[in-house]
Coordinates of C-alpha atoms and ligand atoms in Angstrom, one line a residue:
X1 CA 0.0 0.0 0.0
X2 CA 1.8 3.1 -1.5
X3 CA 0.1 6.9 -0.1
X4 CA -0.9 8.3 -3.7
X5 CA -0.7 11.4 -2.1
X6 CA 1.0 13.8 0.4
X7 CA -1.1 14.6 3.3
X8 CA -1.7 18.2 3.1
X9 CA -1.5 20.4 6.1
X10 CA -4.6 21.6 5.3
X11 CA -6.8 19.6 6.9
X12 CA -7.5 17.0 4.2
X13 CA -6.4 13.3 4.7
X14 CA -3.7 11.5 3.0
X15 CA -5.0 9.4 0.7
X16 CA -4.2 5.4 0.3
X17 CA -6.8 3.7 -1.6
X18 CA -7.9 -0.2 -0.6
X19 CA -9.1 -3.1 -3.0
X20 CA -12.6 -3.6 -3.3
X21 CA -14.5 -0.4 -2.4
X22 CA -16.2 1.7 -4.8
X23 CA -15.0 4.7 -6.7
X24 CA -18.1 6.5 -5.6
X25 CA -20.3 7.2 -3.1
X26 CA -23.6 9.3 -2.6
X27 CA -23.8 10.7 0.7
X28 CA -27.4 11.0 1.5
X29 CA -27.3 13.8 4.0
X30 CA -29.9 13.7 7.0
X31 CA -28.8 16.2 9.2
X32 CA -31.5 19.1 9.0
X33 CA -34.6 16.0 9.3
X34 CA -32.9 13.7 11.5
X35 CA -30.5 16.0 13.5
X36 CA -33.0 18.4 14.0
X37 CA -36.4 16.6 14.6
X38 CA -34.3 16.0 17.6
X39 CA -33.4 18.9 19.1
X40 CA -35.2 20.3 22.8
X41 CA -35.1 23.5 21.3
X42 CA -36.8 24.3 18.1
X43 CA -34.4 25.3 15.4
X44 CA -36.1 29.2 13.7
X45 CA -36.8 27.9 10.3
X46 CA -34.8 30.5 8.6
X47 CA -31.4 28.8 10.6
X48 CA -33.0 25.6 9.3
X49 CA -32.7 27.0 5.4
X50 CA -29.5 28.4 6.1
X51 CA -27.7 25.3 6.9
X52 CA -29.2 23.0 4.3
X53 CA -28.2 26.0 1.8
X54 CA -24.6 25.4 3.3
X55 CA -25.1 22.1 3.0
X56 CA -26.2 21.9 -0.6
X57 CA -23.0 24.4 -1.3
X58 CA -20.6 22.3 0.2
X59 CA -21.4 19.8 -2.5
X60 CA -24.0 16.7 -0.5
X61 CA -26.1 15.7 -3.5
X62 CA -28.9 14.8 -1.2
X63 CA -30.4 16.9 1.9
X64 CA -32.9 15.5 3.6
X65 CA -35.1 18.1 4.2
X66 CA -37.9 17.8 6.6
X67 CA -40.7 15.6 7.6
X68 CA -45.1 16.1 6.5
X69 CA -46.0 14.2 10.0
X70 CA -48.1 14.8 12.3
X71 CA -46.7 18.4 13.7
X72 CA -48.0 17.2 17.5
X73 CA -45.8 13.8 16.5
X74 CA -42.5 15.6 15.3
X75 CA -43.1 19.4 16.9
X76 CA -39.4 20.5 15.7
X77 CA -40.9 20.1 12.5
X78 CA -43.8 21.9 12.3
X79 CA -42.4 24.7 10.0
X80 CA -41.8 22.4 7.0
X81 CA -44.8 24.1 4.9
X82 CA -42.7 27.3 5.9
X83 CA -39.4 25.8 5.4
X84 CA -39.6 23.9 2.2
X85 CA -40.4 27.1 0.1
X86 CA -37.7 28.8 1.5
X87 CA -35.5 26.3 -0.4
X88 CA -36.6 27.5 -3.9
X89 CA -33.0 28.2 -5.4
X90 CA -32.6 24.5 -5.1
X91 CA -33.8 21.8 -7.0
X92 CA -36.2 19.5 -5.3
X93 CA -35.1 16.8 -6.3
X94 CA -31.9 16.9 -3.9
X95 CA -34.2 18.0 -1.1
X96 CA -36.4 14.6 -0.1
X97 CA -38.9 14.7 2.7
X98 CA -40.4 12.5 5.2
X99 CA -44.3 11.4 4.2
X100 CA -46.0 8.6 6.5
X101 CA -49.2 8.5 4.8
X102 CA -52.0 10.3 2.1
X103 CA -51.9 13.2 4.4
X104 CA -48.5 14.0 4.1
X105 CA -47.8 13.8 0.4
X106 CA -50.6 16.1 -0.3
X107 CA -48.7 18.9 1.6
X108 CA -45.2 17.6 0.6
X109 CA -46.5 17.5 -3.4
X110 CA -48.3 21.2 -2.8
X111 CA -45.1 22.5 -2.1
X112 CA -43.3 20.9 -5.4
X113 CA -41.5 17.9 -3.2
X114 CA -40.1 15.7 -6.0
X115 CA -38.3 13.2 -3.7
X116 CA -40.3 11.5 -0.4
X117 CA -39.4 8.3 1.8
X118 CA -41.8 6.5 3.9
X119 CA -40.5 5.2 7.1
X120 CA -41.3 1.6 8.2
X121 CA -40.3 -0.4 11.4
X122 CA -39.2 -4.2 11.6
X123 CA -40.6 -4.2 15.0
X124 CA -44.0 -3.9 16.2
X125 CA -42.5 -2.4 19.2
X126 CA -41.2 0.8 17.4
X127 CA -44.3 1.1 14.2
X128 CA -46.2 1.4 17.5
X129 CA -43.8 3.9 19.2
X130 CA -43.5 5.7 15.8
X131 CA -46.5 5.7 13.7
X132 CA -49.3 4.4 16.0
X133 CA -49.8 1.2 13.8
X134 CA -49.1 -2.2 13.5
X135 CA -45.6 -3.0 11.0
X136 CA -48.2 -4.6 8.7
X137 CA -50.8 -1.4 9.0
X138 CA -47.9 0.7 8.4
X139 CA -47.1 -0.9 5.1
X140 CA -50.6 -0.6 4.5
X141 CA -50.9 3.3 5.2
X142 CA -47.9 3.5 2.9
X143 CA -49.1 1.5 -0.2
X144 CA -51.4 4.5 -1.6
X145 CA -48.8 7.4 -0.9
X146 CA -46.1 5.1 -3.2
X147 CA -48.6 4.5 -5.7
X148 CA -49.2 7.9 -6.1
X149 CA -45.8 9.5 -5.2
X150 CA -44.6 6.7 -8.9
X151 CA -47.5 7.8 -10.9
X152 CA -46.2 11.5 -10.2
X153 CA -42.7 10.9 -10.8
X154 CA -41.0 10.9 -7.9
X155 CA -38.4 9.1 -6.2
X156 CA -39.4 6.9 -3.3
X157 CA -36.9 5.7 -0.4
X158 CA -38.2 3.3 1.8
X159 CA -36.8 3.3 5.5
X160 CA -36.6 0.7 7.7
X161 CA -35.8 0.9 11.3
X162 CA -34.4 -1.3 14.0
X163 CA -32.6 -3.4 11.6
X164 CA -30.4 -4.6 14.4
X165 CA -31.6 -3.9 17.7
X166 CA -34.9 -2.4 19.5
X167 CA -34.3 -0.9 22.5
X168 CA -37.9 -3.0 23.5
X169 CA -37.5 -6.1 21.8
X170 CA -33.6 -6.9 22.1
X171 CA -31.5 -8.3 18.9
X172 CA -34.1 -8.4 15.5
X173 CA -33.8 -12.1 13.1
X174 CA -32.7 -11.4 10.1
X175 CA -35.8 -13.2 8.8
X176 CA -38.2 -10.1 10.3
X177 CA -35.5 -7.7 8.4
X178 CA -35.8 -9.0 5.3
X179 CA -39.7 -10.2 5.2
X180 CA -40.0 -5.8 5.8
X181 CA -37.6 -5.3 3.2
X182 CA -39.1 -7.4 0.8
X183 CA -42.7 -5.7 1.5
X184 CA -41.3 -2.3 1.0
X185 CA -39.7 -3.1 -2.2
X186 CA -42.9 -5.0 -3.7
X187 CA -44.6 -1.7 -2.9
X188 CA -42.6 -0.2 -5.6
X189 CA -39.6 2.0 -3.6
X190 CA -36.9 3.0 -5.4
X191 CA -34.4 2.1 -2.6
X192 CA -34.0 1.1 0.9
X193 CA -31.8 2.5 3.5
X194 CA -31.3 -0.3 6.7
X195 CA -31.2 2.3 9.6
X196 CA -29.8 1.4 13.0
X197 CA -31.7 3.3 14.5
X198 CA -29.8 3.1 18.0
X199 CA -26.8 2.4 17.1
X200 CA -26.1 -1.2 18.1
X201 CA -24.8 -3.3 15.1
X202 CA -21.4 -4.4 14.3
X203 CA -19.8 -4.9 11.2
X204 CA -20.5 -9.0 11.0
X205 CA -24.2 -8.1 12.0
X206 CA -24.4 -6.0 9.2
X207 CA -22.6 -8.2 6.3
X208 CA -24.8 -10.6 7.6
X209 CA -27.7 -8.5 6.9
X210 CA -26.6 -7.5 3.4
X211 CA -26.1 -11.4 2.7
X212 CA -29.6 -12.6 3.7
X213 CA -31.0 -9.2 1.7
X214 CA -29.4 -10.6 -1.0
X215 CA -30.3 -14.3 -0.8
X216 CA -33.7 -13.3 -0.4
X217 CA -33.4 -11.4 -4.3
X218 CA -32.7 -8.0 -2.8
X219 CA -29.7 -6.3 -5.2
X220 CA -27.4 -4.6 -3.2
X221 CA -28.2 -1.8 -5.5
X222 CA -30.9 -0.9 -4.1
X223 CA -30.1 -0.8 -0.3
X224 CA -28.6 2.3 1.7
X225 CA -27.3 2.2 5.3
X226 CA -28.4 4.4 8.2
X227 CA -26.1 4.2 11.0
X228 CA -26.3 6.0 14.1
X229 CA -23.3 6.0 15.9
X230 CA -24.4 5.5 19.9
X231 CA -21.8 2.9 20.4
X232 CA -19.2 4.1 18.1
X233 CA -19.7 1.7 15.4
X234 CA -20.8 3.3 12.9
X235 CA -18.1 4.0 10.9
X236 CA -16.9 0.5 11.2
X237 CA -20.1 -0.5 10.2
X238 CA -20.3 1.6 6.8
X239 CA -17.0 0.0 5.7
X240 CA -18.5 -3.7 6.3
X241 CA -21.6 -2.0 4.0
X242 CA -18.8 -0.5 1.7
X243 CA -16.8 -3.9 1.4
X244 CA -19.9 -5.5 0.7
X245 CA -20.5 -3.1 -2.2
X246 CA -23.1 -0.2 -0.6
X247 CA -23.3 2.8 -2.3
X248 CA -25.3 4.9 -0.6
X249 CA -24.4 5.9 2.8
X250 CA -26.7 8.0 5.2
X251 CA -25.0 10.4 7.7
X252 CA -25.8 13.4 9.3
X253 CA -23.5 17.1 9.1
X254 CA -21.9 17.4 12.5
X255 CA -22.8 14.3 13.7
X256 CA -26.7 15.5 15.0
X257 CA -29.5 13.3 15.5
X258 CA -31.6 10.5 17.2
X259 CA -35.2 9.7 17.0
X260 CA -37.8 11.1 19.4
X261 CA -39.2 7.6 19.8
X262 CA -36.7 5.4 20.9
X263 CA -35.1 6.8 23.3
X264 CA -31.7 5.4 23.4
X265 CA -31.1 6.7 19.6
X266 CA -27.5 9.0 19.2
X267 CA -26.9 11.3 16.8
X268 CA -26.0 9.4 13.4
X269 CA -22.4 8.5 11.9
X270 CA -21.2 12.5 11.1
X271 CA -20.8 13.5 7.7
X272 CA -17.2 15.1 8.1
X273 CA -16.2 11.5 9.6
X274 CA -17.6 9.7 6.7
X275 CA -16.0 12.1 4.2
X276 CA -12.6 12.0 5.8
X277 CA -12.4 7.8 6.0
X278 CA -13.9 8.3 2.4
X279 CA -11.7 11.1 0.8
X280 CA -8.7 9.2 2.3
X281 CA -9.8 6.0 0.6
X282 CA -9.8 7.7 -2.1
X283 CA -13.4 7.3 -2.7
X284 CA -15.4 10.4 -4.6
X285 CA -18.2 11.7 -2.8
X286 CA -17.8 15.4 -4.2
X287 CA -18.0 17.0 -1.3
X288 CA -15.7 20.0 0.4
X289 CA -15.1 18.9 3.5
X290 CA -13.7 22.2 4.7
X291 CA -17.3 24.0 3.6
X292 CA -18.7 21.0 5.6
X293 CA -16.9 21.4 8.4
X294 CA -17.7 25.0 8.5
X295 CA -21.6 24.8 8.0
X296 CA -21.4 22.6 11.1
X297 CA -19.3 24.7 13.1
X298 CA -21.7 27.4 12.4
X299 CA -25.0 25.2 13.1
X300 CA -23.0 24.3 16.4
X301 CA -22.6 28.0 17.7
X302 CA -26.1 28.5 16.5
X303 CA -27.3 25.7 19.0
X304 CA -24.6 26.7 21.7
X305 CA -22.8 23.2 22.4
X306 CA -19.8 21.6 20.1
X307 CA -20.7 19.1 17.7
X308 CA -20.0 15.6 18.6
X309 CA -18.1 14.5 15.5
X310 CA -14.4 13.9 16.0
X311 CA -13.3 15.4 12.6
X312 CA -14.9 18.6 13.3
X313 CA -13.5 19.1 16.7
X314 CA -10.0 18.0 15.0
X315 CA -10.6 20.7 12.6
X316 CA -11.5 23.4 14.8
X317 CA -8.2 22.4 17.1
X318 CA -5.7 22.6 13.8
X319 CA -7.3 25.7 12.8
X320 CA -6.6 27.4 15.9
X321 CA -2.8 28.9 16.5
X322 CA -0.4 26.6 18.1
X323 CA 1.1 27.7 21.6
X324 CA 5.0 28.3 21.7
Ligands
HMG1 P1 -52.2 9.0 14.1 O1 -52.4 9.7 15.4 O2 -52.4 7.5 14.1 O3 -52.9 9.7 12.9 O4 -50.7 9.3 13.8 P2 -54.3 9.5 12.3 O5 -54.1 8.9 10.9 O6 -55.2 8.7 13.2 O7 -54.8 11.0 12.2 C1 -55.1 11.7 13.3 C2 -55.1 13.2 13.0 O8 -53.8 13.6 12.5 C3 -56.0 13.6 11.8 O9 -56.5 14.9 12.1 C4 -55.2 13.7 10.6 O10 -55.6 14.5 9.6 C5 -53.9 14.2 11.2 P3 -57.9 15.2 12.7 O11 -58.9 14.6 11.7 O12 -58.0 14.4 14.0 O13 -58.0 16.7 12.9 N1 -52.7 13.8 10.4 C6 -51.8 14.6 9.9 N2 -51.6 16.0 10.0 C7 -50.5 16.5 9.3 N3 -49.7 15.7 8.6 C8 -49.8 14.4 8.5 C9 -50.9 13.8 9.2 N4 -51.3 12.5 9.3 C10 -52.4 12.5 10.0 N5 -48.9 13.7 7.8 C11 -48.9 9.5 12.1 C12 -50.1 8.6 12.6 C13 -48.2 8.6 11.1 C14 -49.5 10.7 11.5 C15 -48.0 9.8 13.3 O14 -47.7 8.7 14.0 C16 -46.8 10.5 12.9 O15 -46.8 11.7 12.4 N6 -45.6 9.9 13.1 C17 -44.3 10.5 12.7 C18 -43.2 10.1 13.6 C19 -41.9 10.6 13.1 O16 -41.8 11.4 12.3 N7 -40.8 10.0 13.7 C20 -39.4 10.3 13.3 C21 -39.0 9.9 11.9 S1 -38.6 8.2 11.8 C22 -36.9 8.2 12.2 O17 -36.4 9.1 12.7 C23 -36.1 6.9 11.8 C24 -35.2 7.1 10.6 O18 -34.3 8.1 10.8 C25 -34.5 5.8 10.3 C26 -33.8 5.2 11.6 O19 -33.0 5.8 12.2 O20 -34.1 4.0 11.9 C27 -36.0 7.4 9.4
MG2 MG1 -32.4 7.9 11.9

């Protein structure tokens, strides 16, 4: 293994590519939905535009945006008929939302939404937690909204949480992954993204995963990972997914995030962590991670605490004059 290049002092990793990974990956950026549907404290909407704007410039081809719930359900995001507009000088299809049902992709497509995900559970546990139905009345209350979100045009992601682990019902079988899986594909979603949603798997759990997805006729083409990062895995986890030929990775600027209903949900795998083990893989993701960095470091001061993500802070501490 030869270094291709010489680590710059700037800030950027050296890079040393390994066999078997991809040339490419799309980051799919969750930070303003994810991170911030978590918050105490209600982001103003205008900071909310502001930081998927220096998001969007700091090249992620995909920002999540916000979610059409329930605003009692998700109160953080309340302000997405507000928000979404204010995200005109971008196109819509980089900005997807969160729809659960009819209700919500009525106000996501009278805004111009061109990209939605529905969000399905593997355990009954959390679609009760989460959307107040059963895992098979959940795949019933998305059937129409996919229907009609295809005969429109748009792209459809289908999520599906507690993969792994369920802070109620302990480890998940693989069989239970993949029957979901399966029923969110049949419904016609473009792709899935496997969310851990508290952060439990490790890398042999999740090759594991992708091989029984795969035995049961899912292409890895279609699947995404969603890692949150609550025991530190999550990195180690996106390389398993990587190695096993992922494409689409799920992470969220600054490291924010967690889901109001589970409660032992972290933030998910940061974006500037992602991008550094990436860029120094030599992997193209096309984004700048110094604009990165600095949209978080901005979004931190905005919420008054640092942001959890290791390459930020390392950032902030290199940019900062050294003491004789
Ligand atoms: P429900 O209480 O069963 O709703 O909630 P309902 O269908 O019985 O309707 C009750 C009322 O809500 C009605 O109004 C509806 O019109 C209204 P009423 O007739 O009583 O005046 N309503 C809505 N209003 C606005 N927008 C809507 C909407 N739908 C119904 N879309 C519901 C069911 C699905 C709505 C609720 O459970 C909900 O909003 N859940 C969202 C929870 C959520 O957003 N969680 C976080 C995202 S998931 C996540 O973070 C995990 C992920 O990151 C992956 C991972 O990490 O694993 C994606
Ligand atoms: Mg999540």
């Amino acid at each position: 293994m030869t270094p291709t290049d010489d680590a710059p002092a700037t800030g950027l990793p050296m890079t040393v590519p390994a066999p078997g990974l991809p040339a490419r990956v799309r980051i799919h950026e969750v930070g303003p939905r994810d991170g911030l549907q978590n918050e105490a404290r209600t982001v103003p909407t205008e900071v909310k535009a502001e930081f998927i704007r220096k998001l969007a410039a700091a090249g992620l081809p995909v920002i999540e945006a916000t979610s059409f719930v329930h605003p009692k359900w998700v109160p953080q995001l309340a302000d997405a008929e507000q928000l979404f507009p204010m995200l005109d000088g971008l196109d819509a299809e980089r900005l997807p939302v969160l729809v659960p049902n009819e209700k919500g992709l009525a106000r996501a497509l009278a805004l111009g939404a061109r990209r939605i995900a529905v969000f399905g559970s593997a355990t009954e546990s959390f679609a009760r937690a989460n959307l107040n139905r059963t895992v098979d009345e959940a795949l019933a209350m998305f059937e129409p909204v996919v229907r009609r979100a295809r005969d429109e045009g748009l792209h459809v992601r289908g999520y599906l949480s507690m993969c792994f682990g369920d802070p109620w019902e302990g480890p998940v079988p693989l069989a239970q992954v993949v029957r979901v899986c399966r029923a969110l594909l049949d419904l016609g979603c473009d792709e899935l993204s496997l969310g851990d949603t508290i952060g439990v798997a490790t890398p042999g759990h999740v090759r594991g995963l992708l091989t029984a997805l795969n035995d049961a006729g899912v292409p890895t083409s279609h699947l995404g990972v969603h890692f949150h990062d609550t025991y530190g895995q999550a990195l180690a986890n996106t390389l398993a997914a990587l190695q096993h030929g992922v494409t689409t990775v799920d992470a969220s600027a600054g490291g924010l995030g967690g889901c109001p209903y589970a409660k032992s949900a972290t933030g998910n795998l940061a974006t500037e962590d992602l991008v550094w083990m990436l860029h120094g893989l030599g992997i193209e993701t096309g984004v700048d991670l110094a604009r990165l960095t600095a949209a978080s470091v901005w979004l931190a001061g905005v919420l008054g605490r640092p942001s959890p993500s290791r390459t930020v802070l390392a950032q902030m501490n290199q940019a900062r004059p050294h003491k004789e």
